[in-house]
PDB file of C-alpha atoms and ligand atoms in Angstrom:
ATOM      1  CA  UNK P1365      29.492   5.919  30.848  1.00 95.00           C
ATOM      2  CA  UNK P1366      25.770   6.682  30.416  1.00 98.00           C
ATOM      3  CA  UNK P1367      23.657   3.694  29.492  1.00 98.00           C
ATOM      4  CA  UNK P1368      19.928   3.228  28.910  1.00 98.00           C
ATOM      5  CA  UNK P1369      17.419   0.567  27.967  1.00 98.00           C
ATOM      6  CA  UNK P1370      14.673   1.235  25.429  1.00 98.00           C
ATOM      7  CA  UNK P1371      12.151  -1.543  26.099  1.00 98.00           C
ATOM      8  CA  UNK P1372       9.109  -2.595  24.089  1.00 97.00           C
ATOM      9  CA  UNK P1373       7.375  -5.331  22.169  1.00 97.00           C
ATOM     10  CA  UNK P1374       8.549  -4.077  18.757  1.00 98.00           C
ATOM     11  CA  UNK P1375       6.032  -6.318  16.960  1.00 98.00           C
ATOM     12  CA  UNK P1376       7.359  -5.148  14.523  1.00 98.00           C
ATOM     13  CA  UNK P1377       9.798  -2.236  14.849  1.00 98.00           C
ATOM     14  CA  UNK P1378       8.512   0.885  13.059  1.00 98.00           C
ATOM     15  CA  UNK P1379      10.179   4.079  11.844  1.00 98.00           C
ATOM     16  CA  UNK P1380       8.736   5.731  14.975  1.00 97.00           C
ATOM     17  CA  UNK P1381      10.660   3.306  17.208  1.00 98.00           C
ATOM     18  CA  UNK P1382      13.768   3.748  15.090  1.00 98.00           C
ATOM     19  CA  UNK P1383      13.570   7.508  15.496  1.00 98.00           C
ATOM     20  CA  UNK P1384      13.491   7.104  19.311  1.00 98.00           C
ATOM     21  CA  UNK P1385      16.419   4.644  19.117  1.00 98.00           C
ATOM     22  CA  UNK P1386      18.552   7.056  17.046  1.00 98.00           C
ATOM     23  CA  UNK P1387      17.801   9.997  19.303  1.00 98.00           C
ATOM     24  CA  UNK P1388      18.537   7.933  22.430  1.00 98.00           C
ATOM     25  CA  UNK P1389      21.828   6.849  20.883  1.00 98.00           C
ATOM     26  CA  UNK P1390      22.757  10.537  20.508  1.00 98.00           C
ATOM     27  CA  UNK P1391      22.029  11.158  24.185  1.00 98.00           C
ATOM     28  CA  UNK P1392      23.479   8.027  25.834  1.00 98.00           C
ATOM     29  CA  UNK P1393      26.852   6.354  25.342  1.00 98.00           C
ATOM     30  CA  UNK P1394      25.171   2.972  25.059  1.00 98.00           C
ATOM     31  CA  UNK P1395      21.563   1.966  24.368  1.00 98.00           C
ATOM     32  CA  UNK P1396      20.162  -1.524  24.746  1.00 98.00           C
ATOM     33  CA  UNK P1397      16.906  -2.146  22.916  1.00 98.00           C
ATOM     34  CA  UNK P1398      15.052  -4.648  25.116  1.00 98.00           C
ATOM     35  CA  UNK P1399      12.585  -6.850  23.276  1.00 98.00           C
ATOM     36  CA  UNK P1400       9.941  -8.224  25.605  1.00 98.00           C
ATOM     37  CA  UNK P1401       9.054 -11.862  25.218  1.00 96.00           C
ATOM     38  CA  UNK P1402       5.564 -11.473  26.646  1.00 87.00           C
ATOM     39  CA  UNK P1403       4.014 -14.898  27.184  1.00 82.00           C
ATOM     40  CA  UNK P1404       0.589 -13.299  27.860  1.00 85.00           C
ATOM     41  CA  UNK P1405       0.333 -11.908  24.315  1.00 85.00           C
ATOM     42  CA  UNK P1406       0.428 -13.671  20.973  1.00 93.00           C
ATOM     43  CA  UNK P1407       2.680 -11.531  18.801  1.00 95.00           C
ATOM     44  CA  UNK P1408       2.698 -11.585  14.995  1.00 96.00           C
ATOM     45  CA  UNK P1409       6.478 -12.095  15.013  1.00 97.00           C
ATOM     46  CA  UNK P1410       8.390 -14.402  17.351  1.00 96.00           C
ATOM     47  CA  UNK P1411      10.865 -12.786  19.702  1.00 97.00           C
ATOM     48  CA  UNK P1412      13.717 -14.089  17.536  1.00 97.00           C
ATOM     49  CA  UNK P1413      12.195 -12.518  14.412  1.00 97.00           C
ATOM     50  CA  UNK P1414      11.674  -9.206  16.246  1.00 98.00           C
ATOM     51  CA  UNK P1415      15.272  -9.199  17.504  1.00 98.00           C
ATOM     52  CA  UNK P1416      16.593 -10.054  14.018  1.00 98.00           C
ATOM     53  CA  UNK P1417      14.602  -7.246  12.366  1.00 98.00           C
ATOM     54  CA  UNK P1418      15.801  -4.772  14.992  1.00 98.00           C
ATOM     55  CA  UNK P1419      19.394  -5.906  14.536  1.00 98.00           C
ATOM     56  CA  UNK P1420      19.131  -5.192  10.815  1.00 98.00           C
ATOM     57  CA  UNK P1421      17.437  -1.847  11.421  1.00 98.00           C
ATOM     58  CA  UNK P1422      20.097  -0.606  13.893  1.00 98.00           C
ATOM     59  CA  UNK P1423      23.090  -2.055  12.039  1.00 97.00           C
ATOM     60  CA  UNK P1424      24.475   1.421  11.282  1.00 93.00           C
ATOM     61  CA  UNK P1425      24.306   2.670  14.884  1.00 98.00           C
ATOM     62  CA  UNK P1426      27.411   1.454  16.729  1.00 97.00           C
ATOM     63  CA  UNK P1427      26.323   2.197  20.314  1.00 98.00           C
ATOM     64  CA  UNK P1428      23.021   0.287  20.078  1.00 98.00           C
ATOM     65  CA  UNK P1429      22.594  -3.402  20.886  1.00 98.00           C
ATOM     66  CA  UNK P1430      19.456  -5.532  20.889  1.00 98.00           C
ATOM     67  CA  UNK P1431      18.563  -8.105  23.533  1.00 98.00           C
ATOM     68  CA  UNK P1432      15.421  -9.989  24.398  1.00 98.00           C
ATOM     69  CA  UNK P1433      14.081 -10.402  27.906  1.00 98.00           C
ATOM     70  CA  UNK P1434      11.360 -12.218  29.853  1.00 96.00           C
ATOM     71  CA  UNK P1435       9.723 -11.096  33.035  1.00 95.00           C
ATOM     72  CA  UNK P1436      10.086  -7.759  34.745  1.00 96.00           C
ATOM     73  CA  UNK P1437      11.753  -4.845  33.023  1.00 97.00           C
ATOM     74  CA  UNK P1438      13.366  -3.686  36.273  1.00 97.00           C
ATOM     75  CA  UNK P1439      15.041  -7.098  36.675  1.00 97.00           C
ATOM     76  CA  UNK P1440      16.320  -6.883  33.094  1.00 98.00           C
ATOM     77  CA  UNK P1441      17.670  -3.397  33.827  1.00 98.00           C
ATOM     78  CA  UNK P1442      19.428  -4.562  36.990  1.00 97.00           C
ATOM     79  CA  UNK P1443      20.865  -7.646  35.253  1.00 98.00           C
ATOM     80  CA  UNK P1444      22.450  -5.246  32.761  1.00 98.00           C
ATOM     81  CA  UNK P1445      23.506  -2.783  35.467  1.00 98.00           C
ATOM     82  CA  UNK P1446      21.415  -0.016  33.880  1.00 98.00           C
ATOM     83  CA  UNK P1447      19.236   2.467  35.774  1.00 97.00           C
ATOM     84  CA  UNK P1448      17.702   4.546  32.982  1.00 98.00           C
ATOM     85  CA  UNK P1449      14.715   3.475  30.886  1.00 98.00           C
ATOM     86  CA  UNK P1450      13.669   5.304  27.731  1.00 98.00           C
ATOM     87  CA  UNK P1451      10.075   5.395  26.544  1.00 98.00           C
ATOM     88  CA  UNK P1452       8.441   7.231  23.664  1.00 97.00           C
ATOM     89  CA  UNK P1453       5.375   9.420  23.968  1.00 96.00           C
ATOM     90  CA  UNK P1454       3.051  10.004  21.043  1.00 94.00           C
ATOM     91  CA  UNK P1455      -0.163  11.375  22.499  1.00 88.00           C
ATOM     92  CA  UNK P1456      -2.056  11.928  25.724  1.00 87.00           C
ATOM     93  CA  UNK P1457      -3.259   8.357  25.501  1.00 85.00           C
ATOM     94  CA  UNK P1458       0.358   7.125  25.811  1.00 91.00           C
ATOM     95  CA  UNK P1459       0.950   9.528  28.685  1.00 93.00           C
ATOM     96  CA  UNK P1460      -1.598   8.022  31.078  1.00 93.00           C
ATOM     97  CA  UNK P1461      -0.329   4.503  30.555  1.00 93.00           C
ATOM     98  CA  UNK P1462       3.347   5.471  30.615  1.00 96.00           C
ATOM     99  CA  UNK P1463       2.946   7.580  33.757  1.00 96.00           C
ATOM    100  CA  UNK P1464       1.400   4.660  35.623  1.00 96.00           C
ATOM    101  CA  UNK P1465       4.162   2.252  34.566  1.00 96.00           C
ATOM    102  CA  UNK P1466       6.964   4.730  35.323  1.00 97.00           C
ATOM    103  CA  UNK P1467       5.543   5.604  38.733  1.00 97.00           C
ATOM    104  CA  UNK P1468       4.953   2.010  39.765  1.00 97.00           C
ATOM    105  CA  UNK P1469       8.438   1.041  38.574  1.00 96.00           C
ATOM    106  CA  UNK P1470       9.845   3.831  40.716  1.00 96.00           C
ATOM    107  CA  UNK P1471       7.901   2.596  43.691  1.00 97.00           C
ATOM    108  CA  UNK P1472       9.362  -0.902  43.487  1.00 97.00           C
ATOM    109  CA  UNK P1473      12.758   0.141  42.064  1.00 97.00           C
ATOM    110  CA  UNK P1474      13.668   3.663  43.257  1.00 97.00           C
ATOM    111  CA  UNK P1475      17.151   3.269  41.791  1.00 97.00           C
ATOM    112  CA  UNK P1476      15.721   3.107  38.257  1.00 98.00           C
ATOM    113  CA  UNK P1477      14.322   6.129  36.440  1.00 97.00           C
ATOM    114  CA  UNK P1478      12.358   6.590  33.212  1.00 98.00           C
ATOM    115  CA  UNK P1479      12.998   9.322  30.677  1.00 98.00           C
ATOM    116  CA  UNK P1480      10.558  10.173  27.911  1.00 97.00           C
ATOM    117  CA  UNK P1481      11.254  11.295  24.387  1.00 98.00           C
ATOM    118  CA  UNK P1482       8.361  12.841  22.518  1.00 96.00           C
ATOM    119  CA  UNK P1483       7.648  11.483  19.075  1.00 94.00           C
ATOM    120  CA  UNK P1484       8.889  13.255  15.985  1.00 95.00           C
ATOM    121  CA  UNK P1485       5.745  14.761  14.538  1.00 94.00           C
ATOM    122  CA  UNK P1486       5.921  12.734  11.297  1.00 95.00           C
ATOM    123  CA  UNK P1487       5.594   9.502  13.318  1.00 96.00           C
ATOM    124  CA  UNK P1488       2.997  10.679  15.833  1.00 95.00           C
ATOM    125  CA  UNK P1489       0.268   8.462  14.330  1.00 94.00           C
ATOM    126  CA  UNK P1490       2.452   5.402  13.873  1.00 97.00           C
ATOM    127  CA  UNK P1491       2.145   2.187  15.879  1.00 97.00           C
ATOM    128  CA  UNK P1492       2.983  -1.481  15.357  1.00 97.00           C
ATOM    129  CA  UNK P1493      -0.750  -2.275  15.530  1.00 96.00           C
ATOM    130  CA  UNK P1494      -1.553   0.093  12.655  1.00 97.00           C
ATOM    131  CA  UNK P1495       1.249  -1.423  10.578  1.00 97.00           C
ATOM    132  CA  UNK P1496      -0.086  -4.945  11.180  1.00 97.00           C
ATOM    133  CA  UNK P1497      -3.671  -3.934  10.425  1.00 96.00           C
ATOM    134  CA  UNK P1498      -2.756  -2.359   7.068  1.00 96.00           C
ATOM    135  CA  UNK P1499      -0.410  -5.191   6.101  1.00 96.00           C
ATOM    136  CA  UNK P1500      -3.088  -7.785   6.858  1.00 96.00           C
ATOM    137  CA  UNK P1501      -5.348  -6.121   4.300  1.00 95.00           C
ATOM    138  CA  UNK P1502      -2.618  -5.792   1.696  1.00 95.00           C
ATOM    139  CA  UNK P1503      -1.754  -2.099   2.078  1.00 94.00           C
ATOM    140  CA  UNK P1504       1.917  -1.339   1.424  1.00 92.00           C
ATOM    141  CA  UNK P1505       3.470   0.055   4.616  1.00 95.00           C
ATOM    142  CA  UNK P1506       6.804   1.111   3.130  1.00 93.00           C
ATOM    143  CA  UNK P1507       6.625   4.597   4.663  1.00 94.00           C
ATOM    144  CA  UNK P1508       6.003   3.114   8.099  1.00 97.00           C
ATOM    145  CA  UNK P1509       8.690   0.494   8.659  1.00 98.00           C
ATOM    146  CA  UNK P1510      12.331  -0.228   7.779  1.00 97.00           C
ATOM    147  CA  UNK P1511      12.905  -2.208   4.562  1.00 96.00           C
ATOM    148  CA  UNK P1512      13.753  -5.455   6.391  1.00 96.00           C
ATOM    149  CA  UNK P1513      10.370  -5.343   8.175  1.00 97.00           C
ATOM    150  CA  UNK P1514       8.545  -4.725   4.906  1.00 96.00           C
ATOM    151  CA  UNK P1515      10.155  -7.864   3.482  1.00 95.00           C
ATOM    152  CA  UNK P1516       9.106  -9.945   6.505  1.00 96.00           C
ATOM    153  CA  UNK P1517       5.523  -8.616   6.259  1.00 96.00           C
ATOM    154  CA  UNK P1518       5.471  -9.592   2.581  1.00 94.00           C
ATOM    155  CA  UNK P1519       6.336 -13.172   3.619  1.00 93.00           C
ATOM    156  CA  UNK P1520       3.245 -13.247   5.832  1.00 91.00           C
ATOM    157  CA  UNK P1521       0.759 -11.271   3.749  1.00 90.00           C
ATOM    158  CA  UNK P1522       0.030 -10.466   0.134  1.00 85.00           C
ATOM    159  CA  UNK P1523       0.984  -6.801  -0.094  1.00 78.00           C
ATOM    160  CA  UNK P1524       0.611  -4.590  -3.178  1.00 73.00           C
TER     161      UNK P1524
HETATM  162  P1  ADP V1893       4.826  -1.609  24.254  1.00 61.44           P
HETATM  163  O1  ADP V1893       6.143  -1.503  24.965  1.00 61.44           O
HETATM  164  O2  ADP V1893       3.729  -0.895  25.009  1.00 61.44           O
HETATM  165  O3  ADP V1893       4.490  -2.977  23.788  1.00 61.44           O
HETATM  166  P2  ADP V1893       5.808  -0.734  21.659  1.00 61.44           P
HETATM  167  O4  ADP V1893       6.732  -1.877  21.515  1.00 61.44           O
HETATM  168  O5  ADP V1893       4.891  -0.505  20.513  1.00 61.44           O
HETATM  169  O6  ADP V1893       4.941  -0.712  22.956  1.00 61.44           O
HETATM  170  O7  ADP V1893       6.644   0.617  21.853  1.00 61.44           O
HETATM  171  C1  ADP V1893       7.741   0.750  22.698  1.00 61.44           C
HETATM  172  C2  ADP V1893       7.895   2.205  23.083  1.00 61.44           C
HETATM  173  O8  ADP V1893       7.990   3.027  21.926  1.00 61.44           O
HETATM  174  C3  ADP V1893       6.730   2.787  23.887  1.00 61.44           C
HETATM  175  O9  ADP V1893       7.262   3.706  24.823  1.00 61.44           O
HETATM  176  C4  ADP V1893       5.907   3.504  22.843  1.00 61.44           C
HETATM  177  O10 ADP V1893       5.147   4.568  23.408  1.00 61.44           O
HETATM  178  C5  ADP V1893       6.999   4.040  21.943  1.00 61.44           C
HETATM  179  N1  ADP V1893       6.539   4.287  20.573  1.00 61.44           N
HETATM  180  C6  ADP V1893       5.829   3.468  19.770  1.00 61.44           C
HETATM  181  N2  ADP V1893       5.579   4.031  18.578  1.00 61.44           N
HETATM  182  C7  ADP V1893       6.133   5.283  18.626  1.00 61.44           C
HETATM  183  C8  ADP V1893       6.187   6.387  17.718  1.00 61.44           C
HETATM  184  N3  ADP V1893       5.602   6.341  16.529  1.00 61.44           N
HETATM  185  N4  ADP V1893       6.850   7.511  18.119  1.00 61.44           N
HETATM  186  C9  ADP V1893       7.411   7.566  19.347  1.00 61.44           C
HETATM  187  N5  ADP V1893       7.380   6.561  20.252  1.00 61.44           N
HETATM  188  C10 ADP V1893       6.763   5.440  19.898  1.00 61.44           C
END
């Protein structure tokens, strides 16, 4: 059975992430979305909120599960007995960062490999940071995020 982890902060999940999740679920028998509980960053949404929003967003995809993790991604992968990581690429700027992470992960964990899916063109501009920036200033981000995320943003901000 082919299994992969799609890791990220997902603060919050966007339609761009969801597109990568759906496409990964078509490729692999099982996909675990790994939500990083990064203690170095202060996220807008707690890890529990991010996991709950993802769970709602992937409810219709039977071979996808959502889990949170702390610490190193490679340890999370090994704990789940998975040796494929999925990452999304939007632009050259993602590439430099992603290449460094994938290569260093391979250095310390040669048994684990990273595969990249390129963004669907309609989501190429989309990031969690852009969503948060617009929402903070009251812009409706309904074309950017799943409905459940829009509702959660409306609890935090006054959105048109
Ligand atoms: P990070 O893991 O760096 O905190 P995110 O949680 O925002 O980043 O994203 C997780 C993964 O999804 C990364 O590989 C990122 O490049 C990818 N990604 C984010 N937004 C998009 C998008 N609009 N289209 C395709 N991939 C995306």
